[in-house]
Coordinates of C-alpha atoms in Angstrom, one line a residue:
X90 CA -8.4 15.6 -27.0
X91 CA -9.7 15.0 -23.4
X92 CA -8.7 11.3 -23.4
X93 CA -5.1 10.1 -23.6
X94 CA -3.7 9.8 -27.1
X95 CA -1.9 6.4 -27.6
X96 CA 0.6 6.1 -30.4
X97 CA 1.7 2.4 -31.1
X98 CA 4.0 2.8 -34.1
X99 CA 5.7 5.1 -36.5
X100 CA 2.7 5.2 -39.0
X101 CA 0.3 6.3 -36.2
X102 CA 2.8 8.9 -35.0
X103 CA 3.1 10.4 -38.5
X104 CA -0.6 10.6 -38.9
X105 CA -1.1 12.2 -35.5
X106 CA 1.6 14.8 -36.1
X107 CA 0.0 15.7 -39.4
X108 CA -3.3 16.2 -37.5
X109 CA -1.5 18.5 -34.9
X110 CA 0.4 20.5 -37.5
X111 CA -2.8 21.4 -39.4
X112 CA -4.4 24.8 -38.9
X113 CA -1.1 26.4 -38.1
X114 CA -0.4 24.1 -35.1
X115 CA -3.5 25.5 -33.3
X116 CA -4.6 22.0 -32.2
X117 CA -1.4 21.4 -30.1
X118 CA -2.7 23.5 -27.3
X119 CA -5.5 20.9 -26.6
X120 CA -3.3 17.9 -26.0
X121 CA -3.1 16.9 -22.3
X122 CA -2.0 13.2 -22.2
X123 CA 0.3 11.4 -24.7
X124 CA 1.6 7.9 -24.7
X125 CA 4.2 6.9 -27.3
X126 CA 5.1 3.2 -27.6
X127 CA 7.9 3.9 -30.1
X128 CA 9.0 6.8 -32.3
X129 CA 10.3 4.5 -35.0
X130 CA 13.2 5.0 -37.3
X131 CA 11.8 7.3 -40.0
X132 CA 13.9 10.4 -39.9
X133 CA 11.2 12.6 -41.4
X134 CA 8.7 11.6 -38.7
X135 CA 11.3 12.1 -35.9
X136 CA 12.1 15.6 -37.4
X137 CA 8.3 16.4 -37.4
X138 CA 8.1 15.3 -33.8
X139 CA 11.1 17.5 -32.8
X140 CA 9.4 20.5 -34.4
X141 CA 6.0 19.8 -32.8
X142 CA 7.0 19.1 -29.2
X143 CA 7.8 22.7 -28.2
X144 CA 4.2 23.7 -29.3
X145 CA 2.5 21.3 -26.8
X146 CA 2.1 24.1 -24.3
X147 CA -0.5 22.4 -22.1
X148 CA 0.5 18.7 -22.0
X149 CA 0.4 17.3 -18.4
X150 CA 1.3 13.6 -18.8
X151 CA 3.8 11.8 -21.1
X152 CA 4.6 8.1 -21.4
X153 CA 7.6 6.8 -23.4
X154 CA 7.6 3.0 -23.5
X155 CA 10.8 2.8 -25.5
X156 CA 12.7 5.8 -24.1
X157 CA 16.0 4.1 -23.8
X158 CA 16.2 3.7 -27.6
X159 CA 14.0 6.5 -28.9
X160 CA 15.9 9.2 -27.0
X161 CA 19.2 8.0 -28.6
X162 CA 17.8 8.0 -32.2
X163 CA 18.5 11.8 -32.6
X164 CA 20.4 14.0 -30.2
X165 CA 17.8 16.8 -30.7
X166 CA 15.0 14.6 -29.5
X167 CA 15.8 14.8 -25.7
X168 CA 16.2 18.6 -26.0
X169 CA 12.8 18.8 -27.7
X170 CA 11.1 16.8 -24.9
X171 CA 12.8 19.0 -22.4
X172 CA 10.9 22.0 -23.7
X173 CA 7.6 20.6 -22.2
X174 CA 7.5 23.0 -19.3
X175 CA 3.8 22.1 -18.4
X176 CA 4.6 18.4 -17.9
X177 CA 3.8 17.1 -14.4
X178 CA 3.8 13.3 -14.9
X179 CA 6.2 11.3 -17.0
X180 CA 6.5 7.5 -17.5
X181 CA 9.3 5.8 -19.4
X182 CA 11.5 2.7 -19.6
X183 CA 15.2 3.4 -19.3
X184 CA 16.8 4.2 -15.9
X185 CA 19.6 6.3 -17.2
X186 CA 17.3 8.9 -18.7
X187 CA 16.0 9.7 -15.2
X188 CA 19.3 11.4 -14.3
X189 CA 18.2 14.3 -16.4
X190 CA 15.4 15.0 -13.9
X191 CA 17.6 15.2 -10.8
X192 CA 17.0 18.9 -10.1
X193 CA 13.2 18.8 -10.4
X194 CA 11.9 15.2 -9.8
X195 CA 9.4 15.0 -6.9
X196 CA 7.5 11.7 -7.5
X197 CA 8.6 8.4 -9.1
X198 CA 7.1 5.0 -9.7
X199 CA 9.4 2.1 -10.5
X200 CA 7.6 -0.9 -12.0
X201 CA 9.0 -4.5 -12.3
X202 CA 12.1 -3.5 -10.4
X203 CA 15.0 -5.9 -9.9
X204 CA 18.0 -5.1 -7.7
X205 CA 21.0 -7.2 -6.7
X206 CA 22.4 -7.4 -3.3
X207 CA 26.2 -7.5 -3.8
X208 CA 27.3 -5.3 -6.8
X209 CA 28.8 -1.9 -6.1
X210 CA 26.4 0.8 -7.0
X211 CA 27.9 3.4 -9.4
X212 CA 27.9 7.0 -8.6
X213 CA 24.5 8.6 -9.2
X214 CA 23.0 12.1 -8.9
X215 CA 21.2 13.2 -5.8
X216 CA 17.5 14.0 -6.2
X217 CA 17.1 16.6 -3.4
X218 CA 13.5 17.4 -4.3
X219 CA 12.3 13.8 -4.5
X220 CA 9.6 13.1 -2.0
X221 CA 7.4 10.2 -3.1
X222 CA 8.6 6.8 -4.3
X223 CA 6.6 3.7 -5.4
X224 CA 8.5 0.4 -6.1
X225 CA 6.0 -2.0 -7.7
X226 CA 6.3 -5.7 -8.6
X227 CA 9.8 -6.0 -7.3
X228 CA 11.7 -9.2 -6.7
X229 CA 12.3 -10.4 -3.2
X230 CA 16.0 -9.4 -3.5
X231 CA 15.3 -5.7 -2.8
X232 CA 18.2 -3.4 -2.1
X233 CA 17.3 -0.1 -0.5
X234 CA 20.6 1.8 0.0
X235 CA 20.7 3.1 -3.6
X236 CA 17.3 4.7 -3.1
X237 CA 18.3 6.1 0.3
X238 CA 21.4 7.6 -1.2
X239 CA 19.7 9.0 -4.3
X240 CA 16.5 10.3 -2.5
X241 CA 17.7 11.6 0.9
X242 CA 14.6 13.7 1.6
X243 CA 12.0 11.0 0.8
X244 CA 8.7 11.4 2.7
X245 CA 6.4 8.7 1.2
X246 CA 7.3 5.2 0.2
X247 CA 5.1 2.5 -1.3
X248 CA 6.5 -1.0 -1.9
X249 CA 4.6 -3.7 -3.6
X250 CA 6.3 -7.1 -4.4
X251 CA 5.2 -9.5 -7.1
X252 CA 2.1 -11.4 -6.1
X253 CA 3.2 -14.4 -4.1
X254 CA -0.1 -16.2 -3.6
X255 CA -0.5 -18.7 -1.9
X256 CA 2.0 -17.8 0.8
X257 CA 3.8 -21.1 0.2
X258 CA 5.3 -19.5 -2.9
X259 CA 7.3 -17.0 -0.8
X260 CA 11.0 -17.8 -0.6
X261 CA 11.4 -16.9 3.1
X262 CA 15.1 -17.5 2.9
X263 CA 15.5 -14.7 0.3
X264 CA 13.2 -12.5 2.3
X265 CA 15.5 -12.9 5.4
X266 CA 18.7 -12.4 3.4
X267 CA 17.4 -9.2 1.9
X268 CA 16.3 -7.9 5.3
X269 CA 19.7 -8.7 6.9
X270 CA 21.6 -7.1 4.0
X271 CA 19.5 -3.9 4.0
X272 CA 19.9 -3.5 7.8
X273 CA 23.7 -4.2 7.5
X274 CA 24.2 -1.6 4.7
X275 CA 22.3 1.1 6.6
X276 CA 24.3 0.5 9.7
X277 CA 27.6 0.4 7.8
X278 CA 27.1 3.6 6.0
X279 CA 25.1 5.4 8.6
X280 CA 22.6 6.2 5.8
X281 CA 18.9 6.1 6.6
X282 CA 15.9 8.2 5.7
X283 CA 15.5 11.1 8.1
X284 CA 12.1 12.4 7.0
X285 CA 10.1 9.3 6.0
X286 CA 6.5 10.0 7.0
X287 CA 4.5 7.1 5.5
X288 CA 5.2 3.6 4.3
X289 CA 2.6 1.4 2.6
X290 CA 2.9 -2.2 1.6
X291 CA 2.6 -5.7 2.9
X292 CA 4.4 -7.0 6.0
X293 CA 6.8 -8.9 3.8
X294 CA 7.6 -5.8 1.8
X295 CA 8.3 -3.8 5.0
X296 CA 10.5 -6.6 6.4
X297 CA 12.4 -7.2 3.1
X298 CA 13.2 -3.4 2.9
X299 CA 14.6 -3.6 6.4
X300 CA 14.3 0.1 7.0
X301 CA 16.0 1.1 10.3
X302 CA 14.7 4.7 10.4
X303 CA 11.7 6.0 12.3
X304 CA 8.5 6.1 10.2
X305 CA 5.6 8.2 11.5
X306 CA 2.8 6.4 9.7
X307 CA 2.8 2.7 8.6
X308 CA 0.0 1.0 6.6
X309 CA 0.4 -2.7 6.3
X310 CA -2.2 -3.9 3.8
X311 CA -1.7 -7.6 4.2
X312 CA 0.1 -10.2 6.3
X313 CA 1.1 -13.1 3.9
X314 CA 2.9 -15.4 6.2
X315 CA 1.4 -17.0 9.3
X316 CA 4.2 -18.5 11.4
X317 CA 6.8 -15.8 10.6
X318 CA 4.5 -12.8 10.7
X319 CA 4.7 -11.7 14.3
X320 CA 8.5 -12.0 14.4
X321 CA 8.8 -9.8 11.3
X322 CA 6.3 -7.3 12.7
X323 CA 8.1 -7.1 16.1
X324 CA 11.4 -6.5 14.5
X325 CA 10.2 -3.8 12.2
X326 CA 8.3 -1.9 14.9
X327 CA 11.4 -1.8 17.0
X328 CA 13.2 -0.1 14.1
X329 CA 10.5 2.2 12.8
X330 CA 8.7 3.3 16.1
X331 CA 5.5 4.4 14.3
X332 CA 3.0 6.9 15.7
X333 CA 0.2 5.8 13.4
X334 CA -0.1 2.1 12.5
X335 CA -2.7 0.2 10.4
X336 CA -2.6 -3.6 10.3
X337 CA -4.6 -5.5 7.7
X338 CA -5.8 -9.1 7.9
X339 CA -4.4 -10.5 11.1
X340 CA -5.7 -13.9 11.9
X341 CA -7.1 -15.4 15.1
X342 CA -4.0 -17.4 15.9
X343 CA -1.9 -14.2 15.9
X344 CA -3.9 -13.0 19.0
X345 CA -2.9 -15.9 21.2
X346 CA -1.0 -14.8 24.2
X347 CA 2.3 -16.3 23.1
X348 CA 5.5 -15.0 24.7
X349 CA 7.4 -15.9 21.5
X350 CA 6.2 -13.0 19.5
X351 CA 2.4 -13.1 19.1
X352 CA 0.5 -9.8 18.7
X353 CA -0.3 -9.3 22.3
X354 CA 3.4 -9.6 23.2
X355 CA 4.2 -7.0 20.5
X356 CA 1.7 -4.6 22.1
X357 CA 3.6 -4.8 25.3
X358 CA 7.0 -4.2 23.7
X359 CA 9.2 -1.2 22.9
X360 CA 8.1 -1.1 19.2
X361 CA 4.7 0.6 20.2
X362 CA 6.0 3.1 22.7
X363 CA 5.3 6.0 20.4
X364 CA 1.9 4.7 19.1
X365 CA -1.0 7.1 19.3
X366 CA -3.3 5.8 16.5
X367 CA -4.0 2.1 15.8
X368 CA -6.2 0.4 13.3
X369 CA -6.4 -3.4 13.3
X370 CA -8.5 -5.7 11.0
X371 CA -8.7 -9.3 12.3
X372 CA -10.1 -12.0 10.1
X373 CA -11.0 -15.2 11.8
X374 CA -10.6 -18.3 9.6
X375 CA -11.7 -22.0 9.7
X376 CA -8.5 -22.7 11.7
X377 CA -10.0 -20.6 14.5
X378 CA -13.4 -22.3 14.7
X379 CA -12.7 -23.8 18.2
X380 CA -11.3 -20.5 19.6
X381 CA -13.0 -18.8 22.5
X382 CA -13.5 -15.4 20.7
X383 CA -15.0 -13.8 23.8
X384 CA -11.8 -14.5 25.7
X385 CA -9.6 -13.6 22.8
X386 CA -11.3 -10.2 22.2
X387 CA -11.3 -9.4 26.0
X388 CA -7.6 -10.2 26.2
X389 CA -6.8 -7.9 23.3
X390 CA -8.7 -5.0 24.8
X391 CA -7.0 -5.6 28.2
X392 CA -3.6 -5.3 26.4
X393 CA -4.6 -2.2 24.4
X394 CA -5.6 -0.5 27.7
X395 CA -1.9 -0.4 28.6
X396 CA -1.1 1.8 25.6
X397 CA -1.3 5.6 25.4
X398 CA -3.6 5.6 22.4
X399 CA -5.6 8.6 21.2
X400 CA -7.4 6.8 18.4
X401 CA -8.4 3.2 18.0
X402 CA -10.2 1.2 15.3
X403 CA -10.9 -2.5 15.7
X404 CA -12.6 -4.7 13.2
X405 CA -13.4 -8.3 13.9
X406 CA -14.5 -10.4 10.9
X407 CA -16.0 -13.8 11.6
X408 CA -17.6 -14.4 8.2
X409 CA -15.0 -17.0 7.1
X410 CA -15.0 -19.2 10.2
X411 CA -17.6 -21.4 8.5
X412 CA -17.5 -20.6 4.8
X413 CA -19.8 -23.4 3.8
X414 CA -22.6 -22.1 6.0
X415 CA -22.1 -18.6 4.7
X416 CA -22.1 -19.7 1.0
X417 CA -25.3 -21.7 1.6
X418 CA -27.0 -18.7 3.1
X419 CA -25.9 -16.4 0.2
X420 CA -27.1 -18.9 -2.4
X421 CA -30.5 -19.3 -0.7
X422 CA -30.8 -15.5 -0.6
X423 CA -30.0 -15.2 -4.3
X424 CA -32.5 -17.9 -5.3
X425 CA -35.3 -16.2 -3.4
X426 CA -34.4 -12.9 -5.0
X427 CA -34.5 -14.6 -8.5
X428 CA -38.0 -15.9 -7.8
X429 CA -39.1 -12.4 -7.3
X430 CA -39.7 -12.5 -3.5
X431 CA -38.6 -9.7 -1.2
X432 CA -34.9 -9.7 -0.6
X433 CA -34.5 -11.2 2.9
X434 CA -31.6 -10.9 5.3
X435 CA -29.4 -14.0 5.7
X436 CA -31.6 -16.9 6.6
X437 CA -32.3 -17.6 10.2
X438 CA -29.9 -20.2 11.6
X439 CA -30.2 -21.9 15.0
X440 CA -27.3 -21.5 17.4
X441 CA -26.8 -25.2 17.2
X442 CA -25.4 -24.6 13.6
X443 CA -22.8 -22.1 14.9
X444 CA -19.2 -23.1 15.4
X445 CA -17.9 -23.0 19.0
X446 CA -16.0 -19.7 18.1
X447 CA -19.2 -18.1 16.8
X448 CA -21.2 -19.4 19.8
X449 CA -18.7 -17.9 22.3
X450 CA -19.5 -14.4 21.0
X451 CA -23.0 -14.7 22.5
X452 CA -21.3 -14.4 25.9
X453 CA -19.4 -11.3 25.0
X454 CA -20.6 -8.3 27.0
X455 CA -20.4 -5.6 24.4
X456 CA -21.4 -2.8 26.7
X457 CA -18.7 -3.7 29.2
X458 CA -16.1 -4.1 26.4
X459 CA -16.9 -0.6 25.1
X460 CA -16.8 0.9 28.6
X461 CA -13.3 -0.6 29.1
X462 CA -12.1 0.9 25.9
X463 CA -13.7 4.3 26.7
X464 CA -12.0 4.3 30.1
X465 CA -8.5 4.4 28.5
X466 CA -7.4 7.8 29.8
X467 CA -5.6 9.0 26.7
X468 CA -8.3 7.9 24.3
X469 CA -10.1 10.6 22.2
X470 CA -12.1 8.5 19.7
X471 CA -12.6 4.8 18.7
X472 CA -14.6 2.6 16.5
X473 CA -15.2 -1.1 17.3
X474 CA -17.0 -3.5 14.8
X475 CA -17.8 -7.1 14.6
X476 CA -18.9 -8.4 11.1
X477 CA -20.9 -11.6 10.6
X478 CA -23.5 -12.7 8.1
X479 CA -24.9 -15.3 10.5
X480 CA -28.1 -14.6 12.2
X481 CA -27.1 -16.4 15.4
X482 CA -24.0 -14.3 15.9
X483 CA -23.9 -11.2 18.0
X484 CA -22.6 -8.4 15.6
X485 CA -22.2 -4.8 16.5
X486 CA -20.7 -1.5 15.6
X487 CA -19.9 1.1 18.3
X488 CA -18.3 4.5 18.1
X489 CA -16.7 6.4 20.9
X490 CA -16.0 10.1 20.8
X491 CA -14.9 12.3 23.6
X492 CA -15.7 16.0 23.1
X493 CA -15.3 17.0 19.5
X494 CA -12.7 14.4 18.6
X495 CA -13.4 12.1 15.7
X496 CA -11.5 9.3 14.0
X497 CA -9.9 10.4 10.7
X498 CA -11.3 8.8 7.6
X499 CA -9.7 6.0 5.5
X500 CA -7.8 8.6 3.4
X501 CA -5.2 8.8 6.2
X502 CA -4.1 5.2 5.3
X503 CA -4.3 5.6 1.5
X504 CA -1.2 4.7 -0.4
X505 CA 0.4 7.3 -2.6
X506 CA 0.2 6.7 -6.4
X507 CA 2.0 8.8 -9.0
X508 CA -0.2 11.6 -10.3
X509 CA -2.9 10.9 -7.7
X510 CA -1.9 12.1 -4.2
X511 CA -4.8 12.3 -1.7
X512 CA -2.4 13.1 1.2
X513 CA -1.5 16.7 0.2

């Protein structure tokens, strides 16, 4: 029984219990993962389950899809499940049942979570050992103070809203309201997380949560909104004061030197005063095709030189500035491959076919750029990359290392997932 055993109904549960109870229950020791959709209403089957559960000595993972009803079907059933001392990961539907785990719970994932801003939160137990929380597929009205109150010693938080794509589907008014309410409730109660080490999620997730505590490491996987993004980022960096920051999928327009909150202004602000480790991925889009990328990249590096960074990773992606040309090159490459010819690199393109943004990269002095980054006094290691599939574009990848220092790998930014924790 190396693979998970999935029980969908009472009939399947009865058959599986008969299988386990054969040979004097000797097969019970081999069960590792069990998923029960429903226990059903057959009293004999439930009684067999109650008698069998204490014999599952090596079970590690349990999923109860209908826990709210199943655990109430027989008062002896919760006690039988409580005998599973080897259990390390449990998944169930039914919030109240979670109060039984208050003394021992360390990791929790909440899926399809809905909270309301105004109602009074009833008294709940404190989960002192709780360290890692994932809130998945939440609505934009996300209330954080119940989590802060229940899990005071939280160290890792992952937040993932429902998928609002395209960005026009985002209700920004609800996002702003949730942010303001969360900030207000933390200030009113004085309650905030004191030990939060790592947040992962989108920029909208971070802003909606409105956390006012310091967070040592922040991984922003995506920036959904264009016009509001830099204002949201500036606000949250002032609150959280990260030491390690990863920003995914900034756009070219966010690099404009705009005093009203563009990225360069943020890099000069108080929100990055503690920053030692920065990773930024910038994707240039068709809206940026007239941009002077040489000037844009140089301005960014000049601003970064004013920070006390130890580690820096910069990725510039210009593949999407002219998607039509890229798709044409890929199609031609695939057709040649199908004809049996040697797989070529992307087809040669004259510089006349390049967009002004791509063409400006030919005037970027890469050696001088890397030298400026390397001259940052506090810097220990860096990696700078420019990705392009176009033959006429100057692309590069340069690493900087002083002494034995090296950039940490991508695992430092990985989000925590229940049962799979690469961070510890």
